mmCIF file with all atom_site columns, C-alpha atoms in Angstrom:
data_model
loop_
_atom_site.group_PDB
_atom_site.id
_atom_site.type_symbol
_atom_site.label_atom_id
_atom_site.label_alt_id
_atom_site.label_comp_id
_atom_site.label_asym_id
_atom_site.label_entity_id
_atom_site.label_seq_id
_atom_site.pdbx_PDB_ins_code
_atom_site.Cartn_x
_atom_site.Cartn_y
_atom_site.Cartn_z
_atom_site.occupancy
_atom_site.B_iso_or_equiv
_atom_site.pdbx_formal_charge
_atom_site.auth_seq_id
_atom_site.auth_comp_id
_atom_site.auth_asym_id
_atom_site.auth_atom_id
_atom_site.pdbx_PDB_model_num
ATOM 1   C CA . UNK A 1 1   ? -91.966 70.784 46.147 1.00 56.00 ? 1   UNK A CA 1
ATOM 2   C CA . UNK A 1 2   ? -91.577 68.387 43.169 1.00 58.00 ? 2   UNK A CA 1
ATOM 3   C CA . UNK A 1 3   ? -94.937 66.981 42.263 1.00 61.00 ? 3   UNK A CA 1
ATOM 4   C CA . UNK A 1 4   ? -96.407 64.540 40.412 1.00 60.00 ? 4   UNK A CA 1
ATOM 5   C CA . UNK A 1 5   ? -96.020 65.571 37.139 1.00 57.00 ? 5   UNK A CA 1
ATOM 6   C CA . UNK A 1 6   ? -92.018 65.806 37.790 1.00 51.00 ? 6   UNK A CA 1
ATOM 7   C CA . UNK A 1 7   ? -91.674 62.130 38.334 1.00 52.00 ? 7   UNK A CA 1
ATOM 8   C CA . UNK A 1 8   ? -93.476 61.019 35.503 1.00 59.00 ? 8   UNK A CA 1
ATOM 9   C CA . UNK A 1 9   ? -91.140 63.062 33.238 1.00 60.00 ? 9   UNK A CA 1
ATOM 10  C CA . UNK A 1 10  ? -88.322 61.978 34.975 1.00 51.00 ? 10  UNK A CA 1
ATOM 11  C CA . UNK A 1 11  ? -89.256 58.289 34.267 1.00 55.00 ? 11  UNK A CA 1
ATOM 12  C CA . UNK A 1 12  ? -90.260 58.797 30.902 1.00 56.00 ? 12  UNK A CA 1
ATOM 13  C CA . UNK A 1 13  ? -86.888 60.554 29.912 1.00 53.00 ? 13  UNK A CA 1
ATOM 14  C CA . UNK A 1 14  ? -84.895 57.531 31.712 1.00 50.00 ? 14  UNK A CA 1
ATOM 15  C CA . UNK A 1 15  ? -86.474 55.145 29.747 1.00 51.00 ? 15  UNK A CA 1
ATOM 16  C CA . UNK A 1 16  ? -86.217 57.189 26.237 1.00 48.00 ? 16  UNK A CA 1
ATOM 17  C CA . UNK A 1 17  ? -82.274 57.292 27.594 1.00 47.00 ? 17  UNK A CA 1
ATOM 18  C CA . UNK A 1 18  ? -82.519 53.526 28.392 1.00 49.00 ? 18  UNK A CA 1
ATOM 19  C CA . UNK A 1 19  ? -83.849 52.608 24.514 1.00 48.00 ? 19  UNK A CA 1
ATOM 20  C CA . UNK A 1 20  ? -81.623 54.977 23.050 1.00 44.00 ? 20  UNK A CA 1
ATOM 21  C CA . UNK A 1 21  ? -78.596 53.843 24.509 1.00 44.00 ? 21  UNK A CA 1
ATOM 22  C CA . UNK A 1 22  ? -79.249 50.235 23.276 1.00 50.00 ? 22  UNK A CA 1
ATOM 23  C CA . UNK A 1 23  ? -79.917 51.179 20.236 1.00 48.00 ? 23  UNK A CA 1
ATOM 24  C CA . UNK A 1 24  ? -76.159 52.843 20.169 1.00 48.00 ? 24  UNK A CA 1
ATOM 25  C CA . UNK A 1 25  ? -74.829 50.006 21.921 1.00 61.00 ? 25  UNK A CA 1
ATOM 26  C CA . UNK A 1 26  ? -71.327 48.977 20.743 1.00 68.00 ? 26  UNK A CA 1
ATOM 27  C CA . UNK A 1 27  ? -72.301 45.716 18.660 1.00 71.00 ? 27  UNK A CA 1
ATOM 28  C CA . UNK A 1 28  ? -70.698 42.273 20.099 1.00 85.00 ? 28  UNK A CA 1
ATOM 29  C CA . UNK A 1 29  ? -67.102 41.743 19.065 1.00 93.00 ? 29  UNK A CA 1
ATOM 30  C CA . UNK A 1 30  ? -66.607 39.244 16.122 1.00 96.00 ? 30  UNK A CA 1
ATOM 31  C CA . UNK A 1 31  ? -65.561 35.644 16.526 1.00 97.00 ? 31  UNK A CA 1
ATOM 32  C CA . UNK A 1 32  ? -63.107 34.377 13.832 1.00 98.00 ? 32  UNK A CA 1
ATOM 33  C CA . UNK A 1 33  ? -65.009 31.535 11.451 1.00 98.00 ? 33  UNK A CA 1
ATOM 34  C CA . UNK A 1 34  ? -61.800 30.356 10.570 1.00 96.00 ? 34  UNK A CA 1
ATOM 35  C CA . UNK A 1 35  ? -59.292 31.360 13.536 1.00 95.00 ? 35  UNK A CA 1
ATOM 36  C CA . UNK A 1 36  ? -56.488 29.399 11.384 1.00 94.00 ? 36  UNK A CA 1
ATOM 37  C CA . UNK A 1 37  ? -57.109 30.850 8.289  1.00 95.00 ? 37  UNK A CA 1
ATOM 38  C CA . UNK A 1 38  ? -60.470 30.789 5.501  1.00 97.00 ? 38  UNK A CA 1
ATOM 39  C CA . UNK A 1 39  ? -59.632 28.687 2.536  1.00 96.00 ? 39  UNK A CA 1
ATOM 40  C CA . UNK A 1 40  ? -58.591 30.831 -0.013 1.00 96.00 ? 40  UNK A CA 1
ATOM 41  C CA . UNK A 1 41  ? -57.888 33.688 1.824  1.00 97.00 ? 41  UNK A CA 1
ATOM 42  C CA . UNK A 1 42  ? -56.066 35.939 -0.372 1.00 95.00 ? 42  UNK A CA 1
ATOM 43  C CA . UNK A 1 43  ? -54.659 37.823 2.531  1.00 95.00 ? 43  UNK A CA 1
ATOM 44  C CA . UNK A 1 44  ? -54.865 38.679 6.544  1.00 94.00 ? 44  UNK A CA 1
ATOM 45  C CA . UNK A 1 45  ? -56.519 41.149 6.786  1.00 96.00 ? 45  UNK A CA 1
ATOM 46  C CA . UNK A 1 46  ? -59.864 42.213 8.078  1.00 95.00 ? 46  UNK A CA 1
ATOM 47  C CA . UNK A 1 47  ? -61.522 41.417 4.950  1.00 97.00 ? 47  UNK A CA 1
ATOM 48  C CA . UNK A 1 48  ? -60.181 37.618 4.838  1.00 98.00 ? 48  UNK A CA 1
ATOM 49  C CA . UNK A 1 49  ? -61.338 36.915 7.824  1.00 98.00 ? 49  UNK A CA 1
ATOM 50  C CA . UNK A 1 50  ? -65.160 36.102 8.082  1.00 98.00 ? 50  UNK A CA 1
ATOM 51  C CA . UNK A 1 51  ? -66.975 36.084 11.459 1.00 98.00 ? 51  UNK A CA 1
ATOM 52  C CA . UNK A 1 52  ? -69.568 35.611 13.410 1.00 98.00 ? 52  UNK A CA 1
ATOM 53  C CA . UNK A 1 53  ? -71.112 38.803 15.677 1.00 98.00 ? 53  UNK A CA 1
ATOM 54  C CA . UNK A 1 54  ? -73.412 37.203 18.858 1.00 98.00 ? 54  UNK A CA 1
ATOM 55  C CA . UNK A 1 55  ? -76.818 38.370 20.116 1.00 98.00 ? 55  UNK A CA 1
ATOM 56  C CA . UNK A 1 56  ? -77.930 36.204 23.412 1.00 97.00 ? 56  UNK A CA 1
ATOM 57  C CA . UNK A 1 57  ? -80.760 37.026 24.367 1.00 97.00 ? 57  UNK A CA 1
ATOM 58  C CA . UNK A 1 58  ? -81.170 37.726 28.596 1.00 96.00 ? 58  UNK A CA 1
ATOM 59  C CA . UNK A 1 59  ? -84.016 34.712 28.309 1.00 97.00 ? 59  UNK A CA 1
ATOM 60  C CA . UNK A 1 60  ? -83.115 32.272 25.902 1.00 97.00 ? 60  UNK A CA 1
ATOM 61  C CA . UNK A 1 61  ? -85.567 29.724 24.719 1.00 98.00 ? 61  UNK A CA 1
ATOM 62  C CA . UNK A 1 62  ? -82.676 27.674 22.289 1.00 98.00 ? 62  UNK A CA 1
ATOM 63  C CA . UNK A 1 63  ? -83.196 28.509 18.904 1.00 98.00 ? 63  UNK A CA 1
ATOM 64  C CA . UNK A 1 64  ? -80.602 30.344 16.888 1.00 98.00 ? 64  UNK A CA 1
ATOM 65  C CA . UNK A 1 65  ? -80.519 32.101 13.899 1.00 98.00 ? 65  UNK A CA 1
ATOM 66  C CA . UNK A 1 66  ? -77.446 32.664 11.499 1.00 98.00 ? 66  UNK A CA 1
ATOM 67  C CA . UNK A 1 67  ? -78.570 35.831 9.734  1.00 98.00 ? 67  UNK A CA 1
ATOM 68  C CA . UNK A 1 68  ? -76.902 36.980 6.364  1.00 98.00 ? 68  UNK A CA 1
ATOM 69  C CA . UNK A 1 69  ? -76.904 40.815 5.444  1.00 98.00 ? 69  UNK A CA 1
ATOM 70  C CA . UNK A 1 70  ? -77.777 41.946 2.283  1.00 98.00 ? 70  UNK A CA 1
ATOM 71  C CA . UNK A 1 71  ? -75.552 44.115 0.265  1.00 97.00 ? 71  UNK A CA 1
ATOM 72  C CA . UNK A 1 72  ? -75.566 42.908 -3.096 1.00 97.00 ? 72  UNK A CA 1
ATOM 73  C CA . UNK A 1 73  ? -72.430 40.989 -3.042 1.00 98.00 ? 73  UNK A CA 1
ATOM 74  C CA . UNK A 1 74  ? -70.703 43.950 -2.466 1.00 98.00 ? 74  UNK A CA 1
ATOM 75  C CA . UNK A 1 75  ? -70.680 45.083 0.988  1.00 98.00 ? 75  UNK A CA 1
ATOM 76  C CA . UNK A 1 76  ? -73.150 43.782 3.967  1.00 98.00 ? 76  UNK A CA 1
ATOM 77  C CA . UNK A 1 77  ? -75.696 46.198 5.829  1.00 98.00 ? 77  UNK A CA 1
ATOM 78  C CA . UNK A 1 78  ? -74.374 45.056 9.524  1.00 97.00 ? 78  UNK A CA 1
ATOM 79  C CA . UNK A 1 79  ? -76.927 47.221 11.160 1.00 96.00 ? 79  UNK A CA 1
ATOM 80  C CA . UNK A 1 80  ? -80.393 47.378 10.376 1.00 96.00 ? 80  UNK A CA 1
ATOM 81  C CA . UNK A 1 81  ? -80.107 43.712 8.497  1.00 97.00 ? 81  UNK A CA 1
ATOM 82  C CA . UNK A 1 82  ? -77.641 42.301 11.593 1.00 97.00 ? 82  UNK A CA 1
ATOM 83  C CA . UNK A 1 83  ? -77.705 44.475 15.102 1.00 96.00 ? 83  UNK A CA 1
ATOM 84  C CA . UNK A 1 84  ? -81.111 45.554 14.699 1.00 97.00 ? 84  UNK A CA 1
ATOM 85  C CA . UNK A 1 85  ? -82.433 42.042 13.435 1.00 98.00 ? 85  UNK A CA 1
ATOM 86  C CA . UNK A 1 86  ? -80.113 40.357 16.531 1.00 97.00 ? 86  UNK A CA 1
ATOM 87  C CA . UNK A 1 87  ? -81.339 42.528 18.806 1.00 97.00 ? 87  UNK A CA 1
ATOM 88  C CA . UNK A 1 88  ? -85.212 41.974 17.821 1.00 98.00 ? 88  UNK A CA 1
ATOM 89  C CA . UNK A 1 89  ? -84.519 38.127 17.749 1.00 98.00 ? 89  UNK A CA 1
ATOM 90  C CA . UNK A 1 90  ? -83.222 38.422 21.714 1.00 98.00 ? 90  UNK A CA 1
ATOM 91  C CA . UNK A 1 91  ? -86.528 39.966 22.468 1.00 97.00 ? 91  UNK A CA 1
ATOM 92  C CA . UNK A 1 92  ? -88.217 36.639 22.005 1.00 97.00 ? 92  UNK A CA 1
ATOM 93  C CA . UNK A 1 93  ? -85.788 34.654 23.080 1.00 98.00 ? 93  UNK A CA 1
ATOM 94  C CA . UNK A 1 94  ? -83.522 33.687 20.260 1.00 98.00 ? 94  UNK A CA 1
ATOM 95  C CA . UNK A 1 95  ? -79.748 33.740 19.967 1.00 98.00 ? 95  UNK A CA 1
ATOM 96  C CA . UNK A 1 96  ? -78.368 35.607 16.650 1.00 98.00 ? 96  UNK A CA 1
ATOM 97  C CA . UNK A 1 97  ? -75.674 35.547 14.567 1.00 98.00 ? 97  UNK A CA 1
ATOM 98  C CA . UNK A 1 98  ? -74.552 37.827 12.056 1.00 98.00 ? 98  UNK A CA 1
ATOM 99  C CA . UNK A 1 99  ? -72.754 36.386 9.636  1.00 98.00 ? 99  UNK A CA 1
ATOM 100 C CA . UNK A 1 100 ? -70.023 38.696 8.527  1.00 98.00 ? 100 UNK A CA 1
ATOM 101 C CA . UNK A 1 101 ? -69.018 36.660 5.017  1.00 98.00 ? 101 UNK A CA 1
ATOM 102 C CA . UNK A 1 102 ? -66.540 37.561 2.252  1.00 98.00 ? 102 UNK A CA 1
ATOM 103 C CA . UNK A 1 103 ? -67.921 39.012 -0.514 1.00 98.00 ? 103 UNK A CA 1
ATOM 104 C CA . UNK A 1 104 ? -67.060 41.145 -3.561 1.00 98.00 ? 104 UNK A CA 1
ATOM 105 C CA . UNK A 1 105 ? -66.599 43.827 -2.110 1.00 97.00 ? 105 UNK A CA 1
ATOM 106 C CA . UNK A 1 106 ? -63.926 42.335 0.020  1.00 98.00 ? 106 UNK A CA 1
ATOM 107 C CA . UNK A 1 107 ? -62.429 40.708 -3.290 1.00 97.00 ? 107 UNK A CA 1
ATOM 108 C CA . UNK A 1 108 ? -64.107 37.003 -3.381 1.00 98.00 ? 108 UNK A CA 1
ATOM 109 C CA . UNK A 1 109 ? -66.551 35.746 -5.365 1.00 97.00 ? 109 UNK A CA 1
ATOM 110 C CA . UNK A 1 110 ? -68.233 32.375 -5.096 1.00 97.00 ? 110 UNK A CA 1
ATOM 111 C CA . UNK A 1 111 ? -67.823 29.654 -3.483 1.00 98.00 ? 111 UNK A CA 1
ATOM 112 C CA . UNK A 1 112 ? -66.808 31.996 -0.326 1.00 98.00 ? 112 UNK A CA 1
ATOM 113 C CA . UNK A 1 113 ? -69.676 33.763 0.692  1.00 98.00 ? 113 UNK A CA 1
ATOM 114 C CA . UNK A 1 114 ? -71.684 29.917 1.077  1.00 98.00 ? 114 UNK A CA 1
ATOM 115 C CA . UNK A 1 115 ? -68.257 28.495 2.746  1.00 98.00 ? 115 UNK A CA 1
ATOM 116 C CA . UNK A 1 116 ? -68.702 31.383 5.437  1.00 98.00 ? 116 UNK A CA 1
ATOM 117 C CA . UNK A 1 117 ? -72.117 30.937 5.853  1.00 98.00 ? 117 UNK A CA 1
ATOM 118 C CA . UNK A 1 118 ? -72.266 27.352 5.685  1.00 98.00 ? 118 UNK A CA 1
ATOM 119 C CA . UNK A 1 119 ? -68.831 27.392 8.645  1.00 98.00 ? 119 UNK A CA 1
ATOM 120 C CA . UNK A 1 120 ? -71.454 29.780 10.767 1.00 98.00 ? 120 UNK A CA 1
ATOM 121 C CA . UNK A 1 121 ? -73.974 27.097 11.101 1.00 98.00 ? 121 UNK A CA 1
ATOM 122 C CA . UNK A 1 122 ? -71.384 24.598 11.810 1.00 98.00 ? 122 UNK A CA 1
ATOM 123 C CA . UNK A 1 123 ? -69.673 27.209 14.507 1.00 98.00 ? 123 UNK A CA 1
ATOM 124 C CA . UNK A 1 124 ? -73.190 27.343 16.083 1.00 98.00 ? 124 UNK A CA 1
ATOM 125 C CA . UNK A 1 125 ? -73.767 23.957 16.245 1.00 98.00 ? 125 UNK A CA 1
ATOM 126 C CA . UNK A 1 126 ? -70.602 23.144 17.476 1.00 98.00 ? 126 UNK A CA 1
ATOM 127 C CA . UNK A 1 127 ? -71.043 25.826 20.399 1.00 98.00 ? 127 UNK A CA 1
ATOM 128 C CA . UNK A 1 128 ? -74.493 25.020 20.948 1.00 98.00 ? 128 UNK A CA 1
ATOM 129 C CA . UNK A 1 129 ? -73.725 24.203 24.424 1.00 97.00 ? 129 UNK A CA 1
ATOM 130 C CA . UNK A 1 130 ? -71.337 26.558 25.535 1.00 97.00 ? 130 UNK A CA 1
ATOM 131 C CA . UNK A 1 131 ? -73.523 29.357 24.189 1.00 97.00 ? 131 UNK A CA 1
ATOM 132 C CA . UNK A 1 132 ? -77.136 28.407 25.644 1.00 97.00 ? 132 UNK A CA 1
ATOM 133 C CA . UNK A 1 133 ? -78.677 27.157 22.270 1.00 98.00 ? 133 UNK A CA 1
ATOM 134 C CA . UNK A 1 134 ? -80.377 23.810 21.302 1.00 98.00 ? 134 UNK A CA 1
ATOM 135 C CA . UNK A 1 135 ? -78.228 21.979 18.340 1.00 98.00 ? 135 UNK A CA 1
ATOM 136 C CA . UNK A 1 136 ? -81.449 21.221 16.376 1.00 98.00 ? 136 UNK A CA 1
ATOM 137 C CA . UNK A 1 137 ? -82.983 23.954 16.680 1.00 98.00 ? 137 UNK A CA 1
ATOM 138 C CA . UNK A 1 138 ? -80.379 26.724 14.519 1.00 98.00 ? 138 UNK A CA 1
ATOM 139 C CA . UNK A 1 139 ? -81.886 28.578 11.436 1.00 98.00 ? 139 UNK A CA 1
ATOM 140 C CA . UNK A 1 140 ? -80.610 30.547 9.082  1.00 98.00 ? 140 UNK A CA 1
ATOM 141 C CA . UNK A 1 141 ? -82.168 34.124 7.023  1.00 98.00 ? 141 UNK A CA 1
ATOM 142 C CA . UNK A 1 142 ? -81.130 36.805 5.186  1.00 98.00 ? 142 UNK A CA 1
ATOM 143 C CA . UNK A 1 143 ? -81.632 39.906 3.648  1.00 98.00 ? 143 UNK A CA 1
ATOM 144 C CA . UNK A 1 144 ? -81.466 40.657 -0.217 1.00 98.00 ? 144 UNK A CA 1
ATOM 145 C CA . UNK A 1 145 ? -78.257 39.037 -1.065 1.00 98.00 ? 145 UNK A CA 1
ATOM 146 C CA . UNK A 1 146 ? -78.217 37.547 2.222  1.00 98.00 ? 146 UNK A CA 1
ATOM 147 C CA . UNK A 1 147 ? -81.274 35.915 1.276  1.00 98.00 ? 147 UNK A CA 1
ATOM 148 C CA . UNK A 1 148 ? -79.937 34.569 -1.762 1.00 98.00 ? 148 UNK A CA 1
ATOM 149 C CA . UNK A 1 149 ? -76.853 32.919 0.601  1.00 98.00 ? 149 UNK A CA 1
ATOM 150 C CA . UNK A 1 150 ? -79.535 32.102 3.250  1.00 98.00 ? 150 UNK A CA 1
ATOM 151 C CA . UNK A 1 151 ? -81.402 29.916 0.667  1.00 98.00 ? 151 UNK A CA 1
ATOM 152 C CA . UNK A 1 152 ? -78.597 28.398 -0.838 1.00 98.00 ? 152 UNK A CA 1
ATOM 153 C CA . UNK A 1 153 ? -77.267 27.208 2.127  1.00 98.00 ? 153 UNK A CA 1
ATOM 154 C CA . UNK A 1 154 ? -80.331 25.795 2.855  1.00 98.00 ? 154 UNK A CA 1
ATOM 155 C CA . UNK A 1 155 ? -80.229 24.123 -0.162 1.00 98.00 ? 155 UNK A CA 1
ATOM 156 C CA . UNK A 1 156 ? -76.299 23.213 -0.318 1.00 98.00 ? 156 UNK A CA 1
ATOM 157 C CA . UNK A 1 157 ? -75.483 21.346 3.017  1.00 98.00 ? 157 UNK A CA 1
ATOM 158 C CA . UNK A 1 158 ? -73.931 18.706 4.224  1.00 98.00 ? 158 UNK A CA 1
ATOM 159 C CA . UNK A 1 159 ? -73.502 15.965 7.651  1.00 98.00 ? 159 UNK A CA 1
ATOM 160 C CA . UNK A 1 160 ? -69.837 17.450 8.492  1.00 98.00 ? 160 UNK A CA 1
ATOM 161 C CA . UNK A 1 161 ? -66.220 15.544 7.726  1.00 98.00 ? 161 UNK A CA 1
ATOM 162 C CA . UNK A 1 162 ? -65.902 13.067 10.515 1.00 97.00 ? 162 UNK A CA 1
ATOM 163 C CA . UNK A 1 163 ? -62.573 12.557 9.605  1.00 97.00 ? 163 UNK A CA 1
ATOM 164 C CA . UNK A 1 164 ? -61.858 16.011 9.638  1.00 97.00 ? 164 UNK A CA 1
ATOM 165 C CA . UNK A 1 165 ? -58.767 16.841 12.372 1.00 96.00 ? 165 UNK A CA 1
ATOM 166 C CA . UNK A 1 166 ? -61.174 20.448 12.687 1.00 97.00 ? 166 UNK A CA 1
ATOM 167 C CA . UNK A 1 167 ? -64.207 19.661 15.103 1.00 97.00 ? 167 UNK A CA 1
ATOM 168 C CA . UNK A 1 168 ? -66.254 22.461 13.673 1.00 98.00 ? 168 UNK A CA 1
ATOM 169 C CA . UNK A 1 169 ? -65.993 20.647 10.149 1.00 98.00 ? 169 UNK A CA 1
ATOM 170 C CA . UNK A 1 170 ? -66.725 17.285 12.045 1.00 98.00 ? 170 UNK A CA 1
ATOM 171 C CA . UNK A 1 171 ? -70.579 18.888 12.768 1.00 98.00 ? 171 UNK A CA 1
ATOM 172 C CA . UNK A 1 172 ? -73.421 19.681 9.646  1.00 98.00 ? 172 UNK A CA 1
ATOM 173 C CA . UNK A 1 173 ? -74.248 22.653 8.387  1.00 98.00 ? 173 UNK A CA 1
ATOM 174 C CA . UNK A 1 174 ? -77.510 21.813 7.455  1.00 98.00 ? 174 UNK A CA 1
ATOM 175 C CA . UNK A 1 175 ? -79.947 24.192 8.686  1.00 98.00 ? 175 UNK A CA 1
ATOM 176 C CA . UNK A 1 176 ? -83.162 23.049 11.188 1.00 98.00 ? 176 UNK A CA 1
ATOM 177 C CA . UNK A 1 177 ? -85.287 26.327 9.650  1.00 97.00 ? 177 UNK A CA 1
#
């Protein structure tokens, strides 16, 4: 007969199994920044194409964050400054975004990294609807280097280009938090 005992085992290795396997979760596909093109891309691939890498949380509250990996300008740590941080924002409720930006590594310098960034916040804002999150309510943080891009886009903003034929330019990038 299976006792006790059994049963509490069995539960405790499902949920070890159930953590683990969202910890190895494949991470969200990316969404294009700039599905037409970035300005001054120097090419098509991969690497000239920033995006954007969604976390929605099962419970969202509205709020959003934009987060920026560190990496020194030279590469970005996508996992335990993006997935992990996007999956620890859903547990409360907020919406992430990992902001996968050109960098040096990638072969651009500045202004690129704060035009990616900057296009994130306007991406969210301009989706707030369609992806469960309150327009006033988007933030933006980062990591090492990401910080660095965090706070300067905190700093550098601006109300959108209403005459702007792109809708995501039309919307600010200006950062609620």
């Amino acid at each position: 007969p299976l006792g006790l005992a059994f049963f509490i085992r069995c539960g405790l290795v499902a949920a070890v199994l159930t953590a683990t396997a969202e910890l190895w979760a494949e991470p969200p596909e990316p969404i294009e920044l700039w599905p037409e093109g970035a300005p001054g891309a120097v090419g098509e691939e991969d690497a000239d194409r920033p995006s954007i890498r969604i976390f929605r949380p099962e419970q969202p509250n509205g709020a959003a964050i934009v987060m920026c990996p560190g990496g020194g300008y030279q590469a970005l740590a996508m996992d335990h400054e993006g997935h992990q941080i996007g999956q620890w924002l859903n547990s409360f409720g907020v919406a992430g975004f990992i902001c996968d930006y050109r960098h040096r590594g990638k072969g651009y310098g500045h202004p690129a990294p704060l035009d990616d960034a900057q296009r994130a916040i306007r991406t969210v804002r301009a989706n707030a609807k369609k992806w469960n999150v309150s327009p006033d309510r988007i933030g933006v943080l980062g990591f090492s280097a990401g910080g660095h891009l965090a706070s300067t886009a905190a700093t550098h903003f601006d109300e959108g280009d209403k005459t702007s034929d792109d809708p995501i330019q039309q919307v600010s990038c200006r950062p609620d938090f």
